[in-house]
Structures are given as C-alpha cells and as structure tokens.
Short mmCIF file of C-alpha atoms in Angstrom, two decimals:
data_model
loop_
_atom_site.label_atom_id
_atom_site.label_comp_id
_atom_site.label_asym_id
_atom_site.label_seq_id
_atom_site.Cartn_x
_atom_site.Cartn_y
_atom_site.Cartn_z
CA MET A 1 -65.53 -279.14 193.03
CA SER A 2 -63.88 -275.92 194.06
CA ALA A 3 -63.46 -274.76 197.63
CA THR A 4 -65.90 -271.90 196.93
CA GLN A 5 -68.51 -274.32 195.64
CA ARG A 6 -68.13 -276.57 198.70
CA ARG A 7 -68.89 -273.57 200.96
CA GLN A 8 -72.02 -272.68 199.04
CA HIS A 9 -75.45 -274.24 199.60
CA LEU A 10 -76.23 -275.78 196.21
CA VAL A 11 -79.06 -278.05 195.05
CA GLY A 12 -78.59 -279.52 191.60
CA GLY A 13 -75.77 -277.13 191.04
CA LEU A 14 -78.01 -274.13 191.76
CA HIS A 15 -77.80 -271.57 194.61
CA VAL A 16 -80.61 -272.01 197.11
CA ASP A 17 -79.46 -269.44 199.67
CA PRO A 18 -80.48 -265.84 198.96
CA MET A 19 -77.54 -263.60 198.00
CA PRO A 20 -77.02 -260.76 200.47
CA THR A 21 -78.05 -257.41 199.12
CA ARG A 22 -77.81 -253.87 200.43
CA ALA A 23 -81.44 -254.03 201.42
CA SER A 24 -81.08 -257.36 203.25
CA ARG A 25 -77.99 -256.04 205.10
CA LYS A 26 -79.95 -252.93 206.07
CA ARG A 27 -82.79 -255.10 207.47
CA LYS A 28 -80.32 -257.08 209.50
CA ARG A 29 -78.81 -253.90 210.91
CA SER A 30 -82.25 -252.58 211.77
CA THR A 31 -82.65 -255.46 214.27
CA GLU A 32 -79.30 -254.92 215.92
CA LYS A 33 -78.96 -253.22 219.25
CA VAL A 34 -76.47 -250.34 218.98
CA GLY A 35 -75.30 -248.78 222.20
CA THR A 36 -73.56 -245.38 222.38
CA ILE A 37 -70.97 -244.12 224.87
CA ALA A 38 -70.06 -240.43 224.82
CA VAL A 39 -66.52 -239.59 225.93
CA CYS A 40 -65.81 -236.00 227.09
CA CYS A 41 -69.57 -235.67 226.74
CA GLY A 42 -70.37 -232.38 228.52
CA GLY A 43 -74.05 -231.80 228.35
CA GLY A 44 -74.49 -234.43 225.67
CA MET A 45 -75.60 -232.30 222.70
CA GLN A 46 -73.55 -234.30 220.19
CA SER A 47 -74.65 -237.67 221.57
CA SER A 48 -78.32 -236.56 221.64
CA ALA A 49 -78.26 -236.99 217.85
CA PHE A 50 -77.63 -240.68 218.33
CA THR A 51 -80.93 -241.64 219.95
CA GLY A 52 -84.27 -243.05 218.82
CA ASP A 53 -85.02 -246.45 217.44
CA ASP A 54 -81.56 -247.06 216.04
CA PHE A 55 -79.40 -246.20 219.07
CA GLU A 56 -79.52 -246.68 222.84
CA PRO A 57 -77.42 -244.36 224.99
CA ILE A 58 -75.38 -246.36 227.52
CA ALA A 59 -73.56 -243.57 229.36
CA GLY A 60 -71.47 -240.47 229.08
CA ILE A 61 -68.00 -239.97 230.52
CA ASP A 62 -66.72 -236.60 231.65
CA ILE A 63 -64.53 -235.03 234.31
CA LYS A 64 -67.34 -232.67 235.44
CA LYS A 65 -70.17 -234.47 237.12
CA GLU A 66 -72.27 -231.29 237.20
CA TYR A 67 -73.03 -231.94 233.56
CA GLY A 68 -74.87 -235.06 234.62
CA PRO A 69 -78.52 -233.79 234.75
CA CYS A 70 -78.14 -232.08 231.38
CA PHE A 71 -76.52 -235.12 229.78
CA SER A 72 -79.21 -237.45 231.08
CA LYS A 73 -82.00 -235.21 229.89
CA ASN A 74 -80.47 -235.05 226.42
CA ASN A 75 -79.77 -238.81 226.23
CA GLY A 76 -82.86 -240.71 227.31
CA GLY A 77 -81.92 -240.82 230.97
CA ALA A 78 -78.48 -242.35 230.47
CA PRO A 79 -76.07 -241.60 233.34
CA LEU A 80 -72.92 -239.48 233.28
CA VAL A 81 -69.96 -241.32 234.79
CA GLU A 82 -67.31 -239.08 236.33
CA CYS A 83 -63.85 -239.82 235.02
CA ASP A 84 -60.74 -237.91 234.03
CA LEU A 85 -59.77 -239.23 230.60
CA MET A 86 -56.13 -238.37 231.27
CA LYS A 87 -56.22 -240.95 234.12
CA MET A 88 -57.99 -243.72 232.15
CA THR A 89 -56.76 -247.23 232.87
CA LYS A 90 -57.67 -250.63 231.42
CA LYS A 91 -58.91 -251.74 234.87
CA TRP A 92 -61.39 -248.78 235.02
CA ALA A 93 -62.56 -249.34 231.47
CA LEU A 94 -63.19 -253.07 232.08
CA GLN A 95 -65.21 -252.24 235.22
CA PHE A 96 -67.21 -249.69 233.23
CA LYS A 97 -67.90 -252.36 230.62
CA LYS A 98 -69.16 -254.69 233.32
CA ASP A 99 -71.15 -252.10 235.24
CA HIS A 100 -73.06 -250.96 232.15
CA ASP A 101 -73.52 -254.42 230.58
CA VAL A 102 -71.87 -253.33 227.35
CA GLU A 103 -71.67 -256.99 226.17
CA LYS A 104 -75.45 -257.08 225.58
CA TYR A 105 -75.18 -254.73 222.60
CA ASP A 106 -74.60 -256.03 219.10
CA LYS A 107 -72.45 -252.95 218.28
CA VAL A 108 -71.05 -250.10 220.34
CA VAL A 109 -70.34 -246.64 218.99
CA ILE A 110 -67.93 -244.37 220.96
CA LEU A 111 -68.69 -240.67 220.43
CA ALA A 112 -65.47 -238.75 221.29
CA SER A 113 -65.08 -235.00 221.36
CA LEU A 114 -61.76 -234.30 222.96
CA ASP A 115 -61.17 -231.02 224.74
CA CYS A 116 -60.38 -228.65 221.89
CA SER A 117 -59.17 -225.72 224.09
CA LEU A 118 -55.50 -226.54 223.65
CA ALA A 119 -55.85 -226.61 219.86
CA SER A 120 -57.83 -223.41 219.75
CA PRO A 121 -56.44 -219.86 219.67
CA ALA A 122 -59.58 -218.86 221.60
CA ASN A 123 -58.24 -220.34 224.84
CA GLY A 124 -55.82 -217.48 225.38
CA LYS A 125 -52.95 -219.82 226.27
CA LYS A 126 -49.56 -219.51 224.66
CA LEU A 127 -48.67 -223.15 224.04
CA THR A 128 -45.87 -224.23 221.78
CA LYS A 129 -46.67 -226.77 219.03
CA PRO A 130 -44.70 -229.52 220.81
CA GLU A 131 -46.62 -228.86 224.08
CA LYS A 132 -49.95 -229.08 222.24
CA ILE A 133 -48.97 -232.29 220.45
CA ALA A 134 -47.68 -233.92 223.63
CA TRP A 135 -51.04 -233.22 225.40
CA TYR A 136 -53.12 -234.68 222.62
CA GLU A 137 -50.79 -237.68 222.23
CA GLU A 138 -51.52 -238.55 225.84
CA ALA A 139 -55.24 -237.85 225.56
CA ILE A 140 -55.57 -240.04 222.47
CA ALA A 141 -53.53 -242.81 223.98
CA ARG A 142 -55.82 -242.82 227.02
CA LEU A 143 -58.87 -242.91 224.74
CA LYS A 144 -57.31 -245.93 222.96
CA ILE A 145 -56.93 -247.73 226.31
CA PHE A 146 -60.70 -247.31 226.77
CA THR A 147 -61.67 -248.49 223.25
CA ASP A 148 -59.29 -251.44 223.34
CA ALA A 149 -60.73 -252.55 226.69
CA LEU A 150 -64.21 -252.45 225.33
CA GLU A 151 -63.15 -254.61 222.42
CA THR A 152 -61.90 -257.47 224.58
CA GLY A 153 -63.74 -260.64 223.57
CA HIS A 154 -65.73 -260.43 220.36
CA LYS A 155 -67.08 -256.89 220.70
CA ARG A 156 -66.60 -254.52 217.78
CA VAL A 157 -66.29 -250.85 218.60
CA TYR A 158 -67.02 -248.05 216.13
CA MET A 159 -65.74 -244.53 216.64
CA PHE A 160 -67.11 -241.13 215.75
CA HIS A 161 -64.83 -238.19 216.48
CA GLU A 162 -65.69 -234.48 216.30
CA PHE A 163 -62.84 -231.94 216.48
CA LEU A 164 -61.42 -228.81 215.06
CA ASP A 165 -59.80 -229.38 211.67
CA ASP A 166 -56.41 -229.14 213.30
CA ALA A 167 -53.86 -231.05 211.16
CA ASP A 168 -51.62 -231.99 214.06
CA VAL A 169 -54.39 -233.56 216.09
CA ILE A 170 -56.13 -235.14 213.12
CA GLU A 171 -52.82 -236.86 212.17
CA LEU A 172 -52.53 -238.29 215.68
CA LEU A 173 -56.09 -239.68 215.51
CA GLN A 174 -55.48 -241.22 212.10
CA GLU A 175 -52.27 -242.85 213.30
CA THR A 176 -54.01 -244.30 216.36
CA TYR A 177 -57.19 -245.43 214.52
CA PRO A 178 -56.13 -246.44 210.98
CA GLU A 179 -59.65 -247.48 209.99
CA ILE A 180 -60.84 -243.89 209.93
CA HIS A 181 -62.49 -241.66 207.36
CA LYS A 182 -62.48 -237.85 207.56
CA THR A 183 -65.10 -235.37 206.57
CA GLU A 184 -64.57 -231.66 207.11
CA THR A 185 -66.89 -228.63 207.20
CA THR A 186 -66.04 -225.03 206.53
CA HIS A 187 -68.25 -223.59 209.25
CA HIS A 188 -69.78 -224.65 212.51
CA ILE A 189 -73.25 -223.70 213.65
CA PHE A 190 -71.81 -221.81 216.64
CA GLU A 191 -68.53 -220.50 215.19
CA ASP A 192 -66.70 -219.70 212.04
CA ARG A 193 -64.03 -222.46 212.30
CA ARG A 194 -63.35 -225.50 210.26
CA ARG A 195 -64.47 -228.75 211.99
CA ALA A 196 -63.50 -232.35 211.23
CA TYR A 197 -65.69 -235.42 211.64
CA LEU A 198 -63.93 -238.74 211.67
CA CYS A 199 -65.59 -242.20 211.49
CA GLN A 200 -63.73 -245.43 212.28
CA ARG A 201 -64.90 -248.50 210.32
CA TYR A 202 -67.32 -246.49 208.23
CA ASP A 203 -69.84 -248.54 206.30
CA GLU A 204 -70.98 -246.98 203.04
CA ASP A 205 -74.12 -249.16 203.04
#
C-alpha cells in the first residue's frame, strides 16, 4: 500500500470521504470569521467595502485621531487606534493584537493604503528618487513589523494594498511580500491616475 493510500480513508479499496470541491471550500469559508484591520485608514472609505456578513472590522490605525468618528461610522463602530506607522514596534503590535482579541478570528485581512503624497507630483515637494525610495523602504519595513507580529502563533494574515501605480514603491512591496498579486487600473474614481491593487496570498477560488 502506498503512502498516499495509507493517508486516505478507504473501505473495500473505495474512497468514503468526500473529495473537496470549489463549492465545499466556499461553504467552509462562509463559516469562517474574517477580521479586518485598516492601516493608514483615514476616514475608512476603503475598509468600508470589507463589511457585511463576510467581514468584521477590528480596528483602524492612523496617525490622526480626528478621523476616528468618521472611520467608526464607516466601519460598523470599529475604533480608530492612534499610531504613527513610522514608529511601529513589535511590542506595540503584539499589544494591539492582545487588546483587540485578534486571535479569535479565523483569518485576518490587513488593508493597507500607505501615504501616497511622497510618490505623487501633486504634493508640490521636490524629492529626489533616492529620498522617496528611502521613505517608503522605512514605511514598508514598519508595516512588515506589524504584519509579522500578528502572525505569531498560527495566525495567517492576508494583505490588500492600494497605491498609485508607482513602479519604485510597487517593487518594494513585492520584495517585502513575495506572495503578492498585482492588478492595475487606468483611472481612479476621483482622479486620472493609474492605481495598483495588490493582494497577498490571493485565492482564485
């Protein structure tokens, strides 16, 4: 008997366990509790799309606490936690995980929309390319500290990034999060600029 056969539940040489199908996997996912955390959340318009029966907002994280009431209104009452991403530490992230009982969720989705001002010509600043890259290297490294801390134990974290389709920044994100898939759009609802949407650990089912 092969190793594969020994692992299978057979009766009289026949399979008795149902084979997993796309439909059965979808039913399993429908019973899972998926929590969302919005990083650099602002008023929470992006994260407001991840609500309803399939998602439960855990919290938003932003440097400006005045966005709190707007974020909570858009995200089912979830709180905004004041934090400067550029000062993120593993200790802070682990405390956040404990305070918001992140472990109770079957899956966690991090919705990240990094400050795009330094990558945009609309900001009016005259940054050199090395200066821009250095800032985003640090910002993405701090984001990685947060996501790694949430993954301690057996927790799996999924990422959804929205950003300008800036090749320099997208390359940094792809280097930091190898399990990432990119989709781009030619226009944005509010402006005529290319946008990029990146999903880590994307499941085609």
